[in-house]
Amino acid sequence: MILAAVLLFGVVLTGWFSPRLLGRLTVGGISPGTALAWWLLTAAGVLAGTLGAVLLLVLPDHGPAGAITRILHECWAAVGHSGLPGLDPAAGTFAAAALAIAAARLALSTARRRKHSTQLHRRHLDVLRLSGARPGPTLWLPDDRPIAYSLGGRDGLIVASRGLAGRLSSRELDAVLAHERAHLRGRHHFLAGCAETLGRTLRFVPLMRELPGAVRLLVELAADRAAAAGHGPETVRSALLSIHAADGDTALRLRWLARHPGGPSRFPERVRAVVGGTLALFAPPVLTVGLMFTAGLLSCW
């Protein structure tokens, strides 16, 4: 039980304090794709750590927990597992029930989101067919407003309006379409949907509560970077100024484009993404081992 409790403590530390650290790293100049991977892998690590702690509580003899505890805490006999046997059944039952409720809510929210996405996709196709638009890589709406967006899924769509083509130059229009293609290629709709589901289901955890907003912004920055790599950051900036109101996210995207010229990811960036993502994914167990090892050393003194 001690190992499970410390693992849960590592989960709490990660879930409650990582958003501030991740936010600072995000604005510190790293690429949007790297920041996106770190946010999502930290959330995955919190979920995996919670599941691991519950399994340690409900498995017979707590699975490998006894062996791990003996290895790390030979000097920590005074507060070992055998001192609190009466709490094991109650803690295991409560943890399993809480996990089952959370899993049920997560599954229900995921099903609702997928159903809504499917209905939205079909509704767009029906409207486009009725309007006489011809299906293709980009579906053009006969609308004078500047509209551009994409719909994810197995049959991803890019939807744009004739008003958009009339307002932008050909180079700006190509940049906007490249931005939307980057969303489809990077499966950004799926990632944003997963973040939205986690944020709605586990809103009491600060990391999950802030995850949807962070992912929405980062996928836009990642798509901007992809468009800037092919068409230049100034072209993307001018297109943004032409079709978007100067809200907070747009202003941040404009500042990011001014500071980062775009271009393909470099090898150091990929290494940073992999190393940071691995640390983010395994943050709860790393904290657990560190805490138990420190406690074991202190008890030996």
XYZ file of C-alpha atoms in Angstrom:
301
model
C 0.000 0.000 0.000
C 2.907 2.355 0.703
C 4.104 2.195 -2.915
C 0.596 2.860 -4.255
C 0.136 5.803 -1.891
C 3.448 7.359 -2.920
C 2.636 6.789 -6.602
C -0.669 8.577 -6.126
C 1.212 11.382 -4.409
C 3.451 11.635 -7.489
C 0.321 11.756 -9.665
C -1.106 14.584 -7.536
C 2.132 16.561 -7.725
C 2.261 16.156 -11.496
C -1.412 16.876 -12.072
C -1.499 19.951 -9.873
C 1.850 21.637 -10.532
C 2.853 20.653 -14.080
C 0.601 23.178 -15.924
C 2.623 26.130 -14.650
C 5.900 24.492 -15.675
C 4.531 23.419 -19.052
C 3.171 26.912 -19.660
C 6.568 28.465 -19.011
C 8.271 25.986 -21.297
C 5.673 26.619 -24.004
C 6.365 30.369 -24.112
C 10.093 29.804 -23.760
C 10.752 29.325 -27.457
C 10.335 25.573 -28.013
C 8.496 24.393 -31.095
C 4.696 23.996 -30.862
C 4.917 20.299 -31.756
C 7.336 19.666 -28.903
C 5.180 21.588 -26.433
C 2.095 19.736 -27.657
C 3.801 16.371 -27.125
C 4.878 17.377 -23.615
C 1.373 18.463 -22.586
C -0.296 15.319 -23.942
C 2.328 12.916 -22.601
C 2.157 14.511 -19.154
C -1.601 13.942 -19.161
C -1.051 10.353 -20.327
C 1.492 9.861 -17.531
C -1.010 11.082 -14.934
C -3.637 8.669 -16.234
C -1.178 5.763 -16.365
C 0.148 6.569 -12.885
C -3.368 6.609 -11.464
C -4.179 3.295 -13.114
C -0.917 1.789 -11.841
C -1.602 2.910 -8.270
C -5.084 1.414 -8.347
C -3.760 -1.866 -9.740
C -1.168 -2.024 -6.963
C -3.973 -1.655 -4.431
C -6.355 -4.245 -5.867
C -3.924 -6.938 -7.098
C -3.270 -9.869 -4.760
C -0.353 -8.965 -2.476
C -0.231 -5.685 -4.467
C 1.568 -7.327 -7.373
C 5.247 -6.331 -7.495
C 4.808 -3.620 -4.863
C 6.210 -5.737 -2.032
C 9.406 -6.604 -3.874
C 9.951 -3.030 -5.023
C 9.336 -1.708 -1.535
C 11.806 -4.183 -0.016
C 14.483 -3.228 -2.535
C 14.073 0.500 -1.991
C 13.283 0.426 1.715
C 15.198 -2.248 3.557
C 15.934 0.362 6.193
C 12.349 1.592 6.316
C 10.823 -1.309 8.238
C 9.112 0.946 10.742
C 6.717 2.302 8.169
C 6.557 -0.777 5.930
C 3.543 -2.292 4.255
C 2.699 -4.658 7.112
C 1.942 -1.825 9.505
C -1.389 -0.891 7.892
C -3.029 -4.122 6.764
C -6.519 -3.069 7.775
C -6.594 -0.236 5.264
C -5.822 -2.380 2.238
C -9.304 -3.751 1.424
C -11.030 -0.410 1.988
C -8.449 1.562 0.032
C -8.465 -0.924 -2.825
C -12.263 -0.958 -3.044
C -12.520 2.827 -2.942
C -9.773 3.283 -5.543
C -11.284 0.692 -7.891
C -14.735 2.289 -7.601
C -13.355 5.773 -8.266
C -11.415 4.512 -11.287
C -14.487 2.709 -12.658
C -16.614 5.853 -12.353
C -13.959 8.002 -14.021
C -13.520 5.444 -16.824
C -17.284 5.305 -17.403
C -17.525 9.094 -17.598
C -14.556 9.207 -19.954
C -16.054 6.552 -22.242
C -19.438 8.307 -22.289
C -17.884 11.675 -23.081
C -15.757 10.123 -25.846
C -18.799 8.462 -27.412
C -20.758 11.711 -27.341
C -17.896 13.650 -28.908
C -17.477 11.077 -31.673
C -21.207 11.049 -32.392
C -21.290 14.850 -32.556
C -18.254 14.901 -34.861
C -19.839 12.348 -37.204
C -23.125 14.246 -37.326
C -21.311 17.517 -37.988
C -19.336 15.927 -40.811
C -22.474 14.519 -42.448
C -24.334 17.804 -42.022
C -21.575 19.679 -43.812
C -21.576 17.212 -46.683
C -25.357 17.489 -47.015
C -25.251 21.285 -47.041
C -22.441 21.302 -49.561
C -24.284 18.902 -51.854
C -27.458 21.009 -51.666
C -25.468 24.155 -52.418
C -24.018 22.578 -55.545
C -20.440 22.542 -54.276
C -18.270 19.944 -55.923
C -16.549 17.491 -53.527
C -12.776 17.573 -53.689
C -9.657 18.307 -51.622
C -11.174 21.714 -50.783
C -14.918 22.326 -50.697
C -15.821 25.886 -51.651
C -18.860 27.531 -50.089
C -20.748 30.195 -52.029
C -20.411 32.649 -49.151
C -19.091 36.217 -49.237
C -17.632 35.964 -45.742
C -13.962 34.898 -45.353
C -14.341 31.343 -44.052
C -11.707 28.633 -43.739
C -11.726 25.594 -41.502
C -11.177 21.859 -41.605
C -13.069 18.838 -40.353
C -11.049 15.922 -39.047
C -11.818 12.247 -39.199
C -11.275 9.441 -41.641
C -12.521 11.601 -44.532
C -11.002 14.915 -43.533
C -12.343 18.004 -45.255
C -11.108 21.517 -45.870
C -13.930 24.018 -46.247
C -13.338 27.519 -47.611
C -15.546 30.274 -48.972
C -15.484 32.298 -52.155
C -15.313 35.380 -49.949
C -12.008 34.137 -48.575
C -10.567 33.761 -52.063
C -11.776 37.264 -52.962
C -10.231 38.914 -49.911
C -6.790 37.256 -49.932
C -4.019 37.231 -52.468
C -3.244 33.921 -54.127
C -0.157 33.486 -51.936
C -2.116 34.234 -48.751
C -4.867 31.849 -49.821
C -2.337 29.079 -50.394
C -0.919 29.715 -46.917
C -4.373 29.448 -45.314
C -5.081 26.187 -47.133
C -1.644 24.878 -46.106
C -2.532 25.741 -42.507
C -5.709 23.653 -42.738
C -3.899 20.773 -44.439
C -1.412 20.786 -41.554
C -4.331 20.325 -39.150
C -5.503 17.254 -41.067
C -2.023 15.830 -41.555
C -1.164 16.226 -37.865
C -4.525 14.795 -36.690
C -4.989 17.977 -34.688
C -8.762 17.554 -34.494
C -8.329 14.172 -32.828
C -5.779 15.533 -30.335
C -7.942 18.536 -29.508
C -10.960 16.256 -29.076
C -9.080 13.984 -26.672
C -7.930 16.998 -24.664
C -11.478 18.362 -24.570
C -12.799 15.021 -23.327
C -10.185 14.783 -20.575
C -10.783 18.381 -19.561
C -14.530 17.861 -19.316
C -14.285 14.535 -17.477
C -11.413 15.275 -15.071
C -11.882 19.002 -14.615
C -10.947 18.840 -10.926
C -7.323 18.130 -11.933
C -5.604 21.411 -12.941
C -3.567 19.727 -15.684
C -6.686 18.289 -17.319
C -8.603 21.532 -16.852
C -5.975 23.563 -18.701
C -5.174 20.889 -21.288
C -7.913 21.758 -23.850
C -6.962 25.431 -24.074
C -3.265 24.625 -24.346
C -3.827 22.024 -27.069
C -6.134 24.313 -29.072
C -3.507 27.057 -29.088
C -0.573 24.737 -29.790
C -2.209 23.031 -32.768
C -2.832 26.472 -34.278
C 0.801 27.439 -33.727
C 1.951 24.128 -35.209
C -0.223 24.648 -38.295
C 1.029 28.235 -38.594
C 4.584 26.963 -38.506
C 3.878 24.423 -41.236
C 2.278 27.111 -43.416
C 5.145 29.526 -42.738
C 7.676 26.874 -43.780
C 6.188 26.774 -47.271
C 4.911 30.304 -47.775
C 6.848 32.500 -45.364
C 5.838 33.865 -41.936
C 4.908 37.303 -43.300
C 2.412 35.743 -45.694
C 0.780 33.827 -42.860
C 0.736 36.951 -40.691
C -0.937 39.044 -43.374
C -3.544 36.318 -43.979
C -4.292 36.169 -40.249
C -4.711 39.933 -40.086
C -7.070 39.824 -43.065
C -9.476 37.147 -41.834
C -9.255 37.112 -38.016
C -10.285 39.563 -35.330
C -7.479 40.650 -33.024
C -8.433 38.362 -30.140
C -5.985 37.002 -27.591
C -5.058 33.814 -29.440
C -4.641 35.598 -32.769
C -2.401 38.217 -31.175
C -0.281 35.469 -29.636
C -0.053 33.679 -32.988
C 1.061 36.894 -34.662
C 3.759 37.456 -32.040
C 4.936 33.853 -32.378
C 5.215 34.194 -36.155
C 7.191 37.403 -35.711
C 9.714 35.671 -33.450
C 9.952 32.312 -35.258
C 10.522 32.173 -39.002
C 9.320 28.593 -39.313
C 10.960 25.793 -41.240
C 11.436 22.051 -40.853
C 12.202 20.687 -37.403
C 15.893 20.337 -36.628
C 17.606 17.375 -34.998
C 18.083 19.094 -31.575
C 14.381 19.890 -31.505
C 13.501 16.249 -32.133
C 15.874 15.103 -29.396
C 14.367 17.644 -27.004
C 10.873 16.446 -27.890
C 11.743 12.790 -27.288
C 13.669 13.349 -24.044
C 11.166 15.822 -22.634
C 8.230 13.677 -23.693
C 9.716 10.600 -22.018
C 10.260 12.535 -18.796
C 6.720 13.912 -18.995
C 5.208 10.464 -19.526
C 7.100 8.881 -16.632
C 6.955 11.869 -14.274
C 4.688 10.200 -11.632
C 6.748 6.975 -11.264
C 10.004 8.961 -11.352
C 8.710 11.147 -8.538
C 7.584 8.025 -6.689
C 10.979 6.346 -6.891
C 12.711 9.573 -5.934
C 10.493 10.130 -2.908
C 10.804 6.548 -1.668
C 14.549 6.448 -2.244
C 14.978 9.742 -0.374
C 12.796 8.534 2.481
C 14.736 5.283 2.620
C 18.067 7.109 2.827
C 16.776 9.417 5.552
C 15.461 6.497 7.603
C 18.857 4.774 7.343
C 20.547 7.775 8.875
